[in-house]
Amino acid sequence: MTEPRGPVDSSRVPRFAGPATFARLPRLDEVAGADVAVVGVPFDGGVSYRPGARFGPAAVREASRLLRPYHPGLDVSPFATQQVADAGDIAVNPFDIGEAIETIQDAAGSLQTEGTRLVTIGGDHTIALPLLRAAATRHGPVAVLHFDAHLDTWDTYFGAEHTHGTPFRRAVEEGIVDTSALSHVGTRGPLYGKQDLTEDEKLGFGIVTSADVYRRGADEVADQLRQRIGDRPLYVSIDIDCLDPAHAPGTGTPEAGGLTSRELLEILRGLAGCHLIGADVVEVAPAYDHAEITSVAASHVAYDLISLLALQGKREKTDE
Ligand SMILES: N=C(N)NCCCC(=O)O
Ligand SMILES: [Zn+2]
Ligand SMILES: [Zn+2]
């Protein structure tokens, strides 16, 4: 195997120079193939409140210029042991949600070939449905770890079945997720009624609220999640609004009382050992951001996901 081509060396070319691919990595068309492709989905046609997540991919790439090649917390160099490349953006129709969903599913399906796993940058949370469909086509029904202030298992908004508040109910209905291993983490805030919770539970979700994380701590929560997930193929969907608005002001439906970015990153690190097959980071809406707080957090979250994939790749190679 040829050595993976890593990011532009920031000691030779200042990190504020040159094009903003994710972490200054090569584009997918500049390498022979990738173990991990980072792909943007600039779509926000499914939002119920503030728009603007269509600008999320560009903002997260820009904020990712400061990422460095070694992850001390996980003891891994995620761009050295696997080829990571930026696949650019999926060009979706901003005026037709149904067509957008199909385009995302098709594009994710063709990017995610035999050895390539996807880390997707949104876009609003609507995009999780086609991404889960693509994941399930390859792996069968997947376990889902969903970080969010919101349940996103509501039925419809204004009669629309595809919105950013409904992807996980649709996914359960379609049988593309493994209902014995579905969890929300970070939920909080007012609901429409108690039935939101009872219906969510019926769909198969377990809930670790933001307050649970505060009370029990990241390590204990990660242990519990790891046990629930077991060795099932795992998809991780991270709505950046799982973070407190102090840690992620740049988002469309902010709720007080959220996770700190430290808690989120620590829970993610505690997932080392899970069979991660794909992930997304969604709902970054840069127009409401300040000092890139949200896009920096999102870029670090994506970096941690890529690092988990690197650890997993390392283990798979040793097993051979
Ligand atoms: N997926 C996100 N971020 N938000 C869903 C909020 C649904 C609502 O407006 O009630
Ligand atoms: Zn949310
Ligand atoms: Zn969401």
Coordinates of C-alpha atoms and ligand atoms in Angstrom, one line a residue:
M1 CA 0.0 0.0 0.0
T2 CA 1.3 3.5 -0.8
E3 CA 1.5 5.9 2.1
P4 CA -1.7 7.9 2.7
R5 CA -1.4 11.5 1.4
G6 CA -2.0 13.7 4.5
P7 CA -2.9 17.3 5.0
V8 CA -0.8 20.2 3.7
D9 CA 2.1 20.7 6.1
S10 CA 1.3 23.7 8.2
S11 CA 5.0 24.3 9.0
R12 CA 5.6 24.9 5.3
V13 CA 2.4 26.5 4.1
P14 CA 0.7 28.6 6.7
R15 CA -2.6 27.1 7.6
F16 CA -4.5 30.2 6.6
A17 CA -3.3 29.9 3.0
G18 CA -4.7 27.8 0.2
P19 CA -8.0 26.1 -0.4
A20 CA -10.1 25.0 2.6
T21 CA -10.6 21.3 2.2
F22 CA -11.4 19.5 5.4
A23 CA -8.3 19.6 7.6
R24 CA -6.4 20.7 4.5
L25 CA -6.5 17.1 3.2
P26 CA -6.3 16.2 -0.5
R27 CA -9.5 16.2 -2.5
L28 CA -10.9 12.7 -3.3
D29 CA -10.0 13.2 -7.0
E30 CA -6.4 13.8 -6.0
V31 CA -5.9 10.3 -4.5
A32 CA -6.3 6.8 -5.8
G33 CA -9.0 6.0 -3.3
A34 CA -10.0 6.8 0.3
D35 CA -10.6 4.9 3.5
V36 CA -12.6 7.8 4.8
A37 CA -14.3 10.5 2.6
V38 CA -15.5 13.7 4.2
V39 CA -18.4 15.0 2.2
G40 CA -20.5 18.2 2.6
V41 CA -24.3 18.4 2.1
P42 CA -25.2 22.1 1.8
F43 CA -28.9 21.6 2.2
D44 CA -31.3 23.3 4.7
G45 CA -34.7 23.0 3.1
G46 CA -36.0 20.9 6.0
V47 CA -35.6 23.4 8.9
S48 CA -38.5 24.4 11.2
Y49 CA -36.9 27.6 12.5
R50 CA -33.7 29.5 11.6
P51 CA -32.3 28.7 8.1
G52 CA -28.7 28.7 7.2
A53 CA -27.2 25.2 7.7
R54 CA -26.6 25.2 3.9
F55 CA -23.5 27.2 4.7
G56 CA -22.4 24.6 7.3
P57 CA -20.0 22.5 5.2
A58 CA -18.0 25.6 4.1
A59 CA -17.8 27.0 7.6
V60 CA -16.7 23.7 9.1
R61 CA -14.0 23.2 6.4
E62 CA -12.7 26.8 7.1
A63 CA -12.6 26.1 10.9
S64 CA -10.8 22.8 10.3
R65 CA -7.6 24.5 9.1
L66 CA -6.3 24.4 12.7
L67 CA -6.6 20.6 13.2
R68 CA -3.3 18.9 13.7
P69 CA -2.3 15.4 12.6
Y70 CA -1.9 13.6 16.0
H71 CA -4.8 12.9 18.4
P72 CA -3.3 12.5 21.9
G73 CA -6.5 11.5 23.6
L74 CA -6.8 8.4 21.4
D75 CA -3.1 8.0 20.6
V76 CA -3.7 7.9 16.8
S77 CA -2.6 9.9 13.7
P78 CA -5.9 9.7 11.8
F79 CA -4.5 10.9 8.5
A80 CA -1.4 8.7 8.5
T81 CA -2.8 5.3 9.1
Q82 CA -5.7 5.7 6.6
Q83 CA -6.3 7.8 3.5
V84 CA -8.8 10.5 4.4
A85 CA -9.9 12.8 1.6
D86 CA -12.4 15.6 1.0
A87 CA -15.1 14.5 -1.5
G88 CA -16.5 18.1 -1.9
D89 CA -20.2 18.8 -1.7
I90 CA -23.2 16.8 -2.9
A91 CA -25.1 19.2 -5.2
V92 CA -28.7 19.0 -4.0
N93 CA -31.8 20.7 -5.3
P94 CA -32.6 23.4 -2.7
F95 CA -36.2 23.7 -3.9
D96 CA -37.3 20.0 -3.8
I97 CA -36.8 18.0 -0.6
G98 CA -37.8 14.7 -2.2
E99 CA -35.3 15.1 -5.0
A100 CA -32.7 16.3 -2.5
I101 CA -33.1 13.2 -0.4
E102 CA -32.8 10.9 -3.4
T103 CA -29.7 12.8 -4.6
I104 CA -28.0 12.4 -1.2
Q105 CA -28.9 8.7 -1.0
D106 CA -27.5 8.0 -4.5
A107 CA -24.3 10.1 -4.0
A108 CA -23.7 8.6 -0.5
G109 CA -24.2 5.1 -2.0
S110 CA -21.7 5.7 -4.7
L111 CA -19.1 7.3 -2.5
Q112 CA -19.3 4.6 0.1
T113 CA -17.7 1.9 -1.9
E114 CA -16.2 -1.3 -0.4
G115 CA -13.5 0.3 1.7
T116 CA -14.7 3.9 2.0
R117 CA -16.6 5.2 5.0
L118 CA -18.3 8.5 5.0
V119 CA -18.2 11.4 7.5
T120 CA -20.8 13.9 6.3
I121 CA -21.0 17.5 7.2
G122 CA -24.5 19.1 6.9
G123 CA -26.8 20.6 6.2
D124 CA -29.8 20.2 8.4
H125 CA -30.8 17.0 10.0
T126 CA -33.2 15.9 7.2
I127 CA -30.1 14.5 5.5
A128 CA -29.6 11.8 8.1
L129 CA -32.4 9.8 6.5
P130 CA -30.8 9.3 3.1
L131 CA -27.5 8.8 4.7
L132 CA -29.0 6.0 6.9
R133 CA -30.6 4.5 3.9
A134 CA -27.2 4.4 2.1
A135 CA -25.6 2.9 5.2
A136 CA -28.3 0.2 5.6
T137 CA -28.0 -0.8 1.9
R138 CA -24.4 -1.7 2.7
H139 CA -24.6 -3.0 6.2
G140 CA -28.2 -3.9 6.9
P141 CA -30.1 -2.2 9.8
V142 CA -27.6 -0.1 11.8
A143 CA -27.3 0.9 15.4
V144 CA -27.8 4.6 15.8
L145 CA -26.2 6.9 18.3
H146 CA -28.0 10.3 17.9
F147 CA -26.5 13.3 19.7
D148 CA -29.1 16.1 19.7
A149 CA -31.1 18.5 21.9
H150 CA -34.1 17.2 20.0
L151 CA -35.7 13.8 19.5
D152 CA -36.1 14.2 15.7
T153 CA -38.7 11.4 15.8
W154 CA -41.7 13.7 15.3
D155 CA -44.2 12.6 12.7
T156 CA -44.8 15.6 10.4
Y157 CA -44.5 19.3 10.3
F158 CA -47.3 21.2 8.3
G159 CA -48.1 17.8 6.9
A160 CA -44.5 17.3 5.6
E161 CA -42.9 13.9 6.4
H162 CA -39.4 14.9 5.5
T163 CA -38.0 17.7 7.7
H164 CA -35.2 18.0 10.1
G165 CA -37.5 17.0 13.0
T166 CA -38.5 13.7 11.5
P167 CA -35.6 11.6 10.1
F168 CA -35.4 9.1 12.8
R169 CA -39.1 8.2 12.8
R170 CA -38.9 7.6 9.1
A171 CA -35.8 5.5 9.5
V172 CA -37.5 3.2 12.0
E173 CA -40.6 3.0 9.8
E174 CA -38.4 2.0 6.9
G175 CA -36.7 -0.7 8.9
I176 CA -33.2 0.6 8.1
V177 CA -32.1 0.9 11.7
D178 CA -31.6 -1.7 14.4
T179 CA -34.3 -0.9 16.9
S180 CA -32.5 -2.8 19.7
A181 CA -29.7 -0.2 19.7
L182 CA -31.0 3.3 19.2
S183 CA -30.0 6.1 21.6
H184 CA -30.5 9.8 21.8
V185 CA -27.9 11.7 23.8
G186 CA -28.1 15.3 25.0
T187 CA -31.9 15.8 24.7
R188 CA -33.5 18.5 26.7
G189 CA -35.9 21.4 26.4
P190 CA -39.7 21.8 26.0
L191 CA -41.6 19.2 24.0
Y192 CA -45.0 19.3 22.3
G193 CA -46.4 16.9 24.9
K194 CA -45.5 13.9 27.0
Q195 CA -46.6 11.7 24.0
D196 CA -43.4 12.8 22.2
L197 CA -41.5 10.7 24.8
T198 CA -43.8 7.7 24.8
E199 CA -43.9 7.5 21.0
D200 CA -40.1 7.8 20.9
E201 CA -39.7 5.0 23.4
K202 CA -42.1 2.9 21.3
L203 CA -39.9 3.4 18.3
G204 CA -37.1 1.8 20.3
F205 CA -35.0 4.8 21.4
G206 CA -33.3 5.0 24.8
I207 CA -32.5 8.5 26.1
V208 CA -29.5 9.9 27.9
T209 CA -30.5 13.5 28.6
S210 CA -28.1 16.4 28.8
A211 CA -28.8 16.4 32.6
D212 CA -27.9 12.7 32.8
V213 CA -24.5 13.4 31.2
Y214 CA -24.0 16.2 33.7
R215 CA -24.9 14.0 36.7
R216 CA -23.3 10.7 35.6
G217 CA -20.3 11.9 33.7
A218 CA -19.1 11.2 30.2
D219 CA -17.2 7.9 31.0
E220 CA -20.1 6.2 32.6
V221 CA -22.4 7.3 29.8
A222 CA -20.0 6.1 27.1
D223 CA -19.7 2.7 28.9
Q224 CA -23.5 2.3 28.9
L225 CA -23.8 3.3 25.3
R226 CA -21.0 0.9 24.3
Q227 CA -22.8 -2.0 26.0
R228 CA -26.0 -1.2 24.2
I229 CA -24.3 -1.0 20.8
G230 CA -22.2 -4.1 21.2
D231 CA -20.6 -5.1 17.9
R232 CA -23.4 -4.0 15.7
P233 CA -22.6 -1.7 12.8
L234 CA -22.9 1.8 14.2
Y235 CA -24.0 5.1 12.6
V236 CA -23.3 8.2 14.7
S237 CA -25.4 11.3 13.9
I238 CA -24.4 14.5 15.7
D239 CA -26.6 17.5 15.6
I240 CA -24.4 20.3 16.9
D241 CA -27.3 21.6 18.9
C242 CA -26.7 18.8 21.4
L243 CA -24.1 21.3 22.6
D244 CA -25.2 24.2 24.9
P245 CA -25.8 27.4 22.9
A246 CA -22.7 28.7 24.8
H247 CA -20.7 26.0 23.0
A248 CA -22.6 26.1 19.7
P249 CA -24.6 29.4 19.1
G250 CA -24.5 28.9 15.4
T251 CA -27.4 26.6 14.9
G252 CA -31.0 26.8 13.9
T253 CA -33.0 25.5 16.9
P254 CA -30.9 26.2 20.0
E255 CA -32.0 25.0 23.5
A256 CA -30.5 26.0 26.8
G257 CA -28.9 23.5 29.2
G258 CA -26.8 21.5 26.7
L259 CA -23.6 19.4 26.7
T260 CA -20.3 21.1 26.8
S261 CA -18.0 20.4 23.8
R262 CA -15.7 18.6 26.3
E263 CA -18.5 16.2 27.4
L264 CA -19.4 15.5 23.7
L265 CA -15.7 14.8 22.8
E266 CA -15.2 12.6 25.9
I267 CA -18.2 10.5 25.1
L268 CA -17.0 10.1 21.5
R269 CA -13.6 9.0 22.7
G270 CA -15.3 6.5 25.0
L271 CA -16.7 4.8 21.9
A272 CA -13.4 3.5 20.8
G273 CA -14.0 -0.2 20.1
C274 CA -17.4 0.2 18.5
H275 CA -17.9 -0.8 14.9
L276 CA -18.4 2.7 13.4
I277 CA -19.5 2.5 9.8
G278 CA -20.4 6.2 9.1
A279 CA -21.3 9.5 10.8
D280 CA -22.6 12.9 10.2
V281 CA -22.2 16.3 11.9
V282 CA -25.2 18.5 11.1
E283 CA -27.1 21.8 11.8
V284 CA -24.1 24.2 11.9
A285 CA -25.7 27.5 10.8
P286 CA -22.8 30.0 10.5
A287 CA -24.9 33.2 10.3
Y288 CA -25.7 32.8 14.1
D289 CA -22.2 31.9 15.0
H290 CA -19.6 34.0 16.8
A291 CA -15.9 33.7 16.5
E292 CA -16.4 30.4 14.8
I293 CA -17.3 28.8 18.1
T294 CA -19.7 26.4 16.5
S295 CA -17.7 25.5 13.4
V296 CA -14.6 24.9 15.4
A297 CA -16.5 22.5 17.7
A298 CA -18.0 20.8 14.7
S299 CA -14.6 20.4 13.0
H300 CA -13.2 18.8 16.2
V301 CA -16.1 16.5 16.4
A302 CA -15.5 15.4 12.8
Y303 CA -11.8 14.9 13.6
D304 CA -12.7 12.7 16.5
L305 CA -15.0 10.6 14.4
I306 CA -12.3 10.2 11.8
S307 CA -9.9 9.2 14.6
L308 CA -12.3 6.5 15.8
L309 CA -12.4 5.2 12.2
A310 CA -8.6 5.2 12.2
L311 CA -8.4 3.2 15.4
Q312 CA -10.9 0.7 14.0
G313 CA -8.9 0.4 10.7
K314 CA -5.7 -0.3 12.8
R315 CA -7.5 -3.0 14.7
E316 CA -8.9 -4.6 11.5
K317 CA -5.4 -4.7 10.0
T318 CA -4.0 -6.4 13.2
D319 CA -6.8 -9.0 13.1
E320 CA -5.9 -10.0 9.5
Ligands
LIG1 N1 -33.3 18.7 14.2 C1 -33.3 19.9 14.8 N2 -32.1 20.5 14.9 N3 -34.3 20.5 15.3 C2 -35.6 19.9 15.2 C3 -36.6 20.9 15.9 C4 -38.0 20.6 15.6 C5 -38.9 21.7 16.0 O1 -38.9 22.8 15.5 O2 -39.7 21.5 16.9
ZN2 ZN -31.5 19.4 17.2
ZN3 ZN -31.5 17.2 14.9

